[in-house]
């Protein structure tokens, strides 16, 4: 049964009945933000798990205030905004490297719509932990991808203005024009379905962009793409980031993978911004929570 709607006054009464201190600013906060997004999203570090075992509702640790929960909510919002800007840069690098590598190999404008230019089922790149039906997944991924790409250059109702302009002027839309209309998920599947020569070329381009001498293997780049894509979607959809896990990767793991894509000056800038963000919330958020986010990163919490 769905829970009944509650007024601001009832929500405050509910919080106080569960041991959460409120003050005059609590109602103002609830007017601006969803109770569900703030409290249900960020209550976990403040719950008394032992006491909850003998209660039918949440029980909070002694001394918890709504401000404590709201501060964590605000911190996570700023963390998303900061992180998203660097993930967007990484997305651009990855898109460009993969599309350039494909177009360098296949020069005709519509070569990306030709199934022959994609890998056979047995050679499709999959994560190391993959245990599914490779042939079945290949068939679905390739069919879906070709349909998506074809729709982008044939469906006039959904066609982006720059795509329509290029189509009308030149009669065909090459992938290097279409790439701005591809989302991270499209690029992830596109890369998985490429032949090894294209994947190796993309890996080389990404390594050159990041100015690192490390050789980047196709399977490693696949993990980079999938993890960064997952974290990018979390940021874009205002989901909880500070404790997010994408394919087994936590925030500090995501940063390590980001370092494989962006040059040192950009990853250092991100680290400096994260340090300043942590500094602005030091004393407002529990140290163990900050440590869980930035574990193994060079940030004093």
mmCIF file of C-alpha atoms in Angstrom:
data_model
loop_
_atom_site.group_PDB
_atom_site.id
_atom_site.type_symbol
_atom_site.label_atom_id
_atom_site.label_comp_id
_atom_site.label_asym_id
_atom_site.label_seq_id
_atom_site.Cartn_x
_atom_site.Cartn_y
_atom_site.Cartn_z
ATOM 1 C CA UNK A 1 0.000 0.000 0.000
ATOM 2 C CA UNK A 2 1.331 3.420 -0.962
ATOM 3 C CA UNK A 3 2.146 5.841 1.846
ATOM 4 C CA UNK A 4 -0.192 8.770 2.403
ATOM 5 C CA UNK A 5 0.749 12.325 1.459
ATOM 6 C CA UNK A 6 2.092 14.364 4.372
ATOM 7 C CA UNK A 7 2.196 18.129 4.849
ATOM 8 C CA UNK A 8 5.405 19.910 5.815
ATOM 9 C CA UNK A 9 4.232 20.025 9.435
ATOM 10 C CA UNK A 10 3.513 16.290 9.409
ATOM 11 C CA UNK A 11 6.909 15.531 7.878
ATOM 12 C CA UNK A 12 8.636 17.522 10.614
ATOM 13 C CA UNK A 13 6.562 15.700 13.228
ATOM 14 C CA UNK A 14 7.609 12.400 11.662
ATOM 15 C CA UNK A 15 11.287 13.345 11.785
ATOM 16 C CA UNK A 16 11.103 14.401 15.412
ATOM 17 C CA UNK A 17 9.239 11.210 16.375
ATOM 18 C CA UNK A 18 12.224 9.266 15.003
ATOM 19 C CA UNK A 19 14.795 11.263 16.950
ATOM 20 C CA UNK A 20 15.799 13.824 14.307
ATOM 21 C CA UNK A 21 16.126 17.380 15.616
ATOM 22 C CA UNK A 22 14.583 20.112 13.459
ATOM 23 C CA UNK A 23 14.700 23.895 13.617
ATOM 24 C CA UNK A 24 13.115 26.947 12.015
ATOM 25 C CA UNK A 25 14.972 26.381 8.735
ATOM 26 C CA UNK A 26 13.705 22.817 8.224
ATOM 27 C CA UNK A 27 10.377 23.882 6.698
ATOM 28 C CA UNK A 28 12.179 26.243 4.315
ATOM 29 C CA UNK A 29 14.401 23.367 3.176
ATOM 30 C CA UNK A 30 11.399 21.105 2.608
ATOM 31 C CA UNK A 31 9.705 23.795 0.529
ATOM 32 C CA UNK A 32 12.724 23.788 -1.798
ATOM 33 C CA UNK A 33 13.652 20.121 -1.820
ATOM 34 C CA UNK A 34 11.818 16.803 -1.883
ATOM 35 C CA UNK A 35 11.628 15.133 1.525
ATOM 36 C CA UNK A 36 12.112 11.789 -0.187
ATOM 37 C CA UNK A 37 15.236 12.988 -2.046
ATOM 38 C CA UNK A 38 16.827 14.471 1.086
ATOM 39 C CA UNK A 39 15.840 12.163 3.915
ATOM 40 C CA UNK A 40 15.344 8.809 2.205
ATOM 41 C CA UNK A 41 18.328 9.469 -0.021
ATOM 42 C CA UNK A 42 20.829 10.489 2.672
ATOM 43 C CA UNK A 43 19.662 9.006 5.965
ATOM 44 C CA UNK A 44 21.825 5.856 5.894
ATOM 45 C CA UNK A 45 24.922 7.193 7.776
ATOM 46 C CA UNK A 46 22.680 8.531 10.549
ATOM 47 C CA UNK A 47 20.555 5.467 11.271
ATOM 48 C CA UNK A 48 20.928 3.444 14.458
ATOM 49 C CA UNK A 49 20.951 -0.009 12.911
ATOM 50 C CA UNK A 50 20.895 -1.866 16.227
ATOM 51 C CA UNK A 51 17.870 0.043 17.514
ATOM 52 C CA UNK A 52 16.093 -0.391 14.175
ATOM 53 C CA UNK A 53 16.093 -4.181 14.627
ATOM 54 C CA UNK A 54 13.452 -3.848 17.314
ATOM 55 C CA UNK A 55 11.478 -1.073 15.601
ATOM 56 C CA UNK A 56 9.090 -1.028 12.657
ATOM 57 C CA UNK A 57 10.393 2.378 11.515
ATOM 58 C CA UNK A 58 13.707 4.173 11.147
ATOM 59 C CA UNK A 59 15.590 5.029 14.316
ATOM 60 C CA UNK A 60 18.310 7.663 14.134
ATOM 61 C CA UNK A 61 21.496 7.896 16.149
ATOM 62 C CA UNK A 62 21.340 10.194 19.149
ATOM 63 C CA UNK A 63 22.166 13.798 18.278
ATOM 64 C CA UNK A 64 21.118 13.572 14.606
ATOM 65 C CA UNK A 65 19.582 16.720 13.175
ATOM 66 C CA UNK A 66 17.850 17.395 9.875
ATOM 67 C CA UNK A 67 20.713 19.779 9.132
ATOM 68 C CA UNK A 68 23.166 16.854 9.302
ATOM 69 C CA UNK A 69 21.207 14.992 6.642
ATOM 70 C CA UNK A 70 20.684 18.123 4.546
ATOM 71 C CA UNK A 71 24.396 19.004 4.646
ATOM 72 C CA UNK A 72 25.232 15.585 3.204
ATOM 73 C CA UNK A 73 22.570 16.128 0.527
ATOM 74 C CA UNK A 74 24.084 19.516 -0.403
ATOM 75 C CA UNK A 75 27.604 18.094 -0.420
ATOM 76 C CA UNK A 76 26.542 15.330 -2.787
ATOM 77 C CA UNK A 77 24.868 17.851 -5.084
ATOM 78 C CA UNK A 78 28.078 19.883 -5.330
ATOM 79 C CA UNK A 79 30.075 16.683 -5.782
ATOM 80 C CA UNK A 80 27.825 15.728 -8.731
ATOM 81 C CA UNK A 81 28.151 19.137 -10.355
ATOM 82 C CA UNK A 82 31.925 19.134 -10.039
ATOM 83 C CA UNK A 83 32.310 15.530 -11.199
ATOM 84 C CA UNK A 84 29.933 15.906 -14.136
ATOM 85 C CA UNK A 85 32.029 18.642 -15.745
ATOM 86 C CA UNK A 86 35.095 16.374 -15.860
ATOM 87 C CA UNK A 87 33.128 13.329 -16.960
ATOM 88 C CA UNK A 88 31.714 15.420 -19.828
ATOM 89 C CA UNK A 89 35.264 16.222 -20.924
ATOM 90 C CA UNK A 90 36.197 12.546 -20.765
ATOM 91 C CA UNK A 91 33.078 11.624 -22.738
ATOM 92 C CA UNK A 92 34.124 14.020 -25.511
ATOM 93 C CA UNK A 93 37.628 12.526 -25.633
ATOM 94 C CA UNK A 94 36.315 8.960 -25.787
ATOM 95 C CA UNK A 95 33.674 9.734 -28.404
ATOM 96 C CA UNK A 96 36.165 11.495 -30.616
ATOM 97 C CA UNK A 97 38.827 8.796 -30.322
ATOM 98 C CA UNK A 98 36.416 5.989 -31.186
ATOM 99 C CA UNK A 99 34.625 7.805 -34.001
ATOM 100 C CA UNK A 100 37.890 9.084 -35.520
ATOM 101 C CA UNK A 101 39.402 5.591 -35.418
ATOM 102 C CA UNK A 102 36.367 4.093 -37.157
ATOM 103 C CA UNK A 103 36.166 6.798 -39.827
ATOM 104 C CA UNK A 104 39.883 6.541 -40.494
ATOM 105 C CA UNK A 105 39.375 2.840 -41.248
ATOM 106 C CA UNK A 106 36.043 3.124 -43.085
ATOM 107 C CA UNK A 107 35.932 6.233 -45.263
ATOM 108 C CA UNK A 108 32.462 6.033 -46.903
ATOM 109 C CA UNK A 109 29.891 8.359 -45.300
ATOM 110 C CA UNK A 110 27.446 5.569 -44.409
ATOM 111 C CA UNK A 111 29.949 2.826 -43.487
ATOM 112 C CA UNK A 112 28.656 2.835 -39.898
ATOM 113 C CA UNK A 113 25.338 1.426 -41.194
ATOM 114 C CA UNK A 114 27.045 -1.571 -42.815
ATOM 115 C CA UNK A 115 26.948 -4.666 -40.590
ATOM 116 C CA UNK A 116 30.031 -6.040 -42.346
ATOM 117 C CA UNK A 117 32.086 -3.308 -40.712
ATOM 118 C CA UNK A 118 31.351 -4.657 -37.237
ATOM 119 C CA UNK A 119 32.923 -7.550 -35.397
ATOM 120 C CA UNK A 120 31.699 -11.155 -35.532
ATOM 121 C CA UNK A 121 29.907 -12.525 -32.425
ATOM 122 C CA UNK A 122 32.884 -14.539 -31.187
ATOM 123 C CA UNK A 123 35.154 -11.487 -31.301
ATOM 124 C CA UNK A 124 32.840 -8.993 -29.587
ATOM 125 C CA UNK A 125 34.631 -7.327 -26.698
ATOM 126 C CA UNK A 126 32.995 -8.097 -23.344
ATOM 127 C CA UNK A 127 33.964 -7.381 -19.713
ATOM 128 C CA UNK A 128 36.160 -9.985 -18.022
ATOM 129 C CA UNK A 129 33.297 -10.985 -15.739
ATOM 130 C CA UNK A 130 30.866 -11.584 -18.623
ATOM 131 C CA UNK A 131 29.142 -14.965 -18.362
ATOM 132 C CA UNK A 132 26.152 -14.518 -20.707
ATOM 133 C CA UNK A 133 25.313 -15.688 -24.189
ATOM 134 C CA UNK A 134 27.785 -13.785 -26.350
ATOM 135 C CA UNK A 135 26.113 -14.602 -29.654
ATOM 136 C CA UNK A 136 22.688 -13.540 -28.406
ATOM 137 C CA UNK A 137 23.995 -10.301 -26.911
ATOM 138 C CA UNK A 138 25.951 -9.513 -30.081
ATOM 139 C CA UNK A 139 22.840 -9.929 -32.227
ATOM 140 C CA UNK A 140 20.738 -7.685 -29.986
ATOM 141 C CA UNK A 141 23.437 -5.030 -29.506
ATOM 142 C CA UNK A 142 24.249 -4.785 -33.202
ATOM 143 C CA UNK A 143 20.606 -4.711 -34.307
ATOM 144 C CA UNK A 144 19.724 -2.067 -31.718
ATOM 145 C CA UNK A 145 22.775 0.032 -32.584
ATOM 146 C CA UNK A 146 22.185 -0.026 -36.349
ATOM 147 C CA UNK A 147 18.527 0.885 -35.778
ATOM 148 C CA UNK A 148 19.476 3.806 -33.526
ATOM 149 C CA UNK A 149 22.083 5.106 -35.967
ATOM 150 C CA UNK A 150 19.739 4.685 -38.933
ATOM 151 C CA UNK A 151 16.891 6.498 -37.141
ATOM 152 C CA UNK A 152 19.153 9.469 -36.446
ATOM 153 C CA UNK A 153 19.628 10.052 -40.185
ATOM 154 C CA UNK A 154 16.181 9.016 -41.493
ATOM 155 C CA UNK A 155 13.569 10.035 -38.892
ATOM 156 C CA UNK A 156 12.815 13.659 -39.787
ATOM 157 C CA UNK A 157 10.680 14.198 -36.690
ATOM 158 C CA UNK A 158 13.577 13.414 -34.362
ATOM 159 C CA UNK A 159 16.480 14.502 -36.547
ATOM 160 C CA UNK A 160 18.753 17.143 -35.037
ATOM 161 C CA UNK A 161 18.956 20.405 -37.032
ATOM 162 C CA UNK A 162 22.671 20.035 -37.794
ATOM 163 C CA UNK A 163 22.083 16.462 -39.032
ATOM 164 C CA UNK A 164 19.215 17.587 -41.259
ATOM 165 C CA UNK A 165 21.321 20.445 -42.624
ATOM 166 C CA UNK A 166 24.216 18.137 -43.495
ATOM 167 C CA UNK A 167 21.879 15.548 -45.020
ATOM 168 C CA UNK A 168 20.142 18.127 -47.202
ATOM 169 C CA UNK A 169 23.401 19.702 -48.329
ATOM 170 C CA UNK A 170 25.524 16.599 -48.940
ATOM 171 C CA UNK A 171 23.042 13.707 -49.198
ATOM 172 C CA UNK A 172 24.607 11.613 -46.427
ATOM 173 C CA UNK A 173 25.720 12.106 -42.818
ATOM 174 C CA UNK A 174 29.135 10.686 -41.844
ATOM 175 C CA UNK A 175 29.703 9.405 -38.338
ATOM 176 C CA UNK A 176 32.075 12.244 -37.486
ATOM 177 C CA UNK A 177 29.141 14.639 -37.950
ATOM 178 C CA UNK A 178 26.662 12.385 -36.172
ATOM 179 C CA UNK A 179 28.865 11.881 -33.110
ATOM 180 C CA UNK A 180 27.429 14.942 -31.343
ATOM 181 C CA UNK A 181 24.048 13.198 -31.411
ATOM 182 C CA UNK A 182 25.388 10.029 -29.785
ATOM 183 C CA UNK A 183 25.077 9.441 -26.064
ATOM 184 C CA UNK A 184 27.718 7.732 -23.947
ATOM 185 C CA UNK A 185 25.737 4.474 -24.024
ATOM 186 C CA UNK A 186 25.673 4.490 -27.846
ATOM 187 C CA UNK A 187 29.438 4.933 -27.935
ATOM 188 C CA UNK A 188 29.951 2.151 -25.392
ATOM 189 C CA UNK A 189 28.037 -0.353 -27.533
ATOM 190 C CA UNK A 190 29.609 0.965 -30.740
ATOM 191 C CA UNK A 191 33.108 0.428 -29.285
ATOM 192 C CA UNK A 192 32.260 -3.090 -28.080
ATOM 193 C CA UNK A 193 31.230 -4.045 -31.603
ATOM 194 C CA UNK A 194 34.336 -2.714 -33.342
ATOM 195 C CA UNK A 195 37.030 -4.853 -34.877
ATOM 196 C CA UNK A 196 40.278 -4.981 -32.948
ATOM 197 C CA UNK A 197 42.133 -2.630 -35.306
ATOM 198 C CA UNK A 198 39.662 0.184 -34.611
ATOM 199 C CA UNK A 199 39.755 -0.515 -30.862
ATOM 200 C CA UNK A 200 43.554 -0.463 -30.792
ATOM 201 C CA UNK A 201 43.596 2.810 -32.721
ATOM 202 C CA UNK A 202 41.107 4.329 -30.245
ATOM 203 C CA UNK A 203 43.230 3.176 -27.306
ATOM 204 C CA UNK A 204 46.291 4.828 -28.840
ATOM 205 C CA UNK A 205 44.434 8.105 -29.365
ATOM 206 C CA UNK A 206 43.137 8.172 -25.788
ATOM 207 C CA UNK A 207 46.654 7.532 -24.454
ATOM 208 C CA UNK A 208 48.007 10.355 -26.601
ATOM 209 C CA UNK A 209 45.294 12.708 -25.353
ATOM 210 C CA UNK A 210 46.085 11.951 -21.715
ATOM 211 C CA UNK A 211 49.830 12.370 -22.392
ATOM 212 C CA UNK A 212 50.576 9.120 -20.597
ATOM 213 C CA UNK A 213 53.080 6.570 -21.776
ATOM 214 C CA UNK A 214 51.016 3.657 -20.460
ATOM 215 C CA UNK A 215 49.710 1.280 -23.093
ATOM 216 C CA UNK A 216 45.925 1.123 -22.952
ATOM 217 C CA UNK A 217 44.434 -2.260 -23.811
ATOM 218 C CA UNK A 218 41.002 -2.533 -25.524
ATOM 219 C CA UNK A 219 39.497 -4.436 -22.552
ATOM 220 C CA UNK A 220 40.737 -1.701 -20.184
ATOM 221 C CA UNK A 221 39.242 1.033 -22.352
ATOM 222 C CA UNK A 222 35.928 -0.845 -22.335
ATOM 223 C CA UNK A 223 35.924 -0.739 -18.531
ATOM 224 C CA UNK A 224 36.836 2.950 -18.592
ATOM 225 C CA UNK A 225 33.918 3.682 -20.929
ATOM 226 C CA UNK A 226 31.381 1.594 -18.993
ATOM 227 C CA UNK A 227 32.325 2.908 -15.551
ATOM 228 C CA UNK A 228 32.593 6.571 -16.598
ATOM 229 C CA UNK A 229 29.324 6.256 -18.523
ATOM 230 C CA UNK A 230 27.593 4.882 -15.427
ATOM 231 C CA UNK A 231 28.898 7.660 -13.188
ATOM 232 C CA UNK A 232 28.048 10.259 -15.825
ATOM 233 C CA UNK A 233 24.433 9.044 -15.833
ATOM 234 C CA UNK A 234 24.287 9.233 -12.032
ATOM 235 C CA UNK A 235 25.405 12.866 -12.176
ATOM 236 C CA UNK A 236 23.075 13.757 -15.051
ATOM 237 C CA UNK A 237 20.022 12.267 -13.337
ATOM 238 C CA UNK A 238 20.682 13.758 -9.873
ATOM 239 C CA UNK A 239 21.156 10.359 -8.264
ATOM 240 C CA UNK A 240 23.181 9.754 -5.114
ATOM 241 C CA UNK A 241 26.886 9.888 -5.990
ATOM 242 C CA UNK A 242 28.954 9.835 -2.801
ATOM 243 C CA UNK A 243 28.301 6.142 -2.144
ATOM 244 C CA UNK A 244 27.578 5.013 -5.713
ATOM 245 C CA UNK A 245 29.090 1.823 -7.110
ATOM 246 C CA UNK A 246 29.215 1.225 -10.881
ATOM 247 C CA UNK A 247 30.384 -2.204 -12.031
ATOM 248 C CA UNK A 248 32.227 -2.633 -8.745
ATOM 249 C CA UNK A 249 33.888 0.797 -9.007
ATOM 250 C CA UNK A 250 33.505 3.399 -6.273
ATOM 251 C CA UNK A 251 34.222 7.129 -6.563
ATOM 252 C CA UNK A 252 37.978 6.811 -6.047
ATOM 253 C CA UNK A 253 38.105 4.004 -8.649
ATOM 254 C CA UNK A 254 36.190 6.214 -11.077
ATOM 255 C CA UNK A 255 38.746 8.979 -10.585
ATOM 256 C CA UNK A 256 41.592 6.546 -11.322
ATOM 257 C CA UNK A 257 39.906 5.592 -14.605
ATOM 258 C CA UNK A 258 39.289 9.253 -15.420
ATOM 259 C CA UNK A 259 43.044 9.741 -15.110
ATOM 260 C CA UNK A 260 43.481 7.275 -18.002
ATOM 261 C CA UNK A 261 41.525 9.639 -20.272
ATOM 262 C CA UNK A 262 42.218 13.239 -19.238
ATOM 263 C CA UNK A 263 45.654 14.884 -19.125
ATOM 264 C CA UNK A 264 47.443 15.492 -15.829
ATOM 265 C CA UNK A 265 46.553 19.176 -15.611
ATOM 266 C CA UNK A 266 42.812 18.415 -15.803
ATOM 267 C CA UNK A 267 42.843 15.519 -13.327
ATOM 268 C CA UNK A 268 44.971 17.616 -10.955
ATOM 269 C CA UNK A 269 42.485 20.487 -11.294
ATOM 270 C CA UNK A 270 39.682 18.099 -10.399
ATOM 271 C CA UNK A 271 41.624 16.832 -7.378
ATOM 272 C CA UNK A 272 42.220 20.417 -6.232
ATOM 273 C CA UNK A 273 38.523 21.264 -6.612
ATOM 274 C CA UNK A 274 37.566 18.154 -4.675
ATOM 275 C CA UNK A 275 39.975 19.181 -1.929
ATOM 276 C CA UNK A 276 38.356 22.602 -1.689
ATOM 277 C CA UNK A 277 34.896 21.022 -1.619
ATOM 278 C CA UNK A 278 35.904 18.699 1.205
ATOM 279 C CA UNK A 279 37.401 21.642 3.068
ATOM 280 C CA UNK A 280 34.166 23.607 2.834
ATOM 281 C CA UNK A 281 32.214 20.717 4.389
ATOM 282 C CA UNK A 282 34.810 19.621 6.937
ATOM 283 C CA UNK A 283 33.129 19.557 10.334
ATOM 284 C CA UNK A 284 29.671 19.426 8.751
ATOM 285 C CA UNK A 285 29.953 15.867 7.441
ATOM 286 C CA UNK A 286 31.311 12.932 9.424
ATOM 287 C CA UNK A 287 34.952 12.169 8.653
ATOM 288 C CA UNK A 288 34.238 8.482 8.076
ATOM 289 C CA UNK A 289 31.717 9.403 5.353
ATOM 290 C CA UNK A 290 34.236 11.646 3.580
ATOM 291 C CA UNK A 291 36.892 8.956 3.928
ATOM 292 C CA UNK A 292 34.584 6.401 2.307
ATOM 293 C CA UNK A 293 34.224 8.688 -0.729
ATOM 294 C CA UNK A 294 37.855 9.676 -1.180
ATOM 295 C CA UNK A 295 39.581 6.526 -0.015
ATOM 296 C CA UNK A 296 42.980 6.135 -1.718
ATOM 297 C CA UNK A 297 42.815 9.670 -3.146
ATOM 298 C CA UNK A 298 45.266 12.376 -2.145
ATOM 299 C CA UNK A 299 42.705 14.459 -0.270
ATOM 300 C CA UNK A 300 42.868 15.285 3.417
ATOM 301 C CA UNK A 301 39.539 14.503 5.034
#
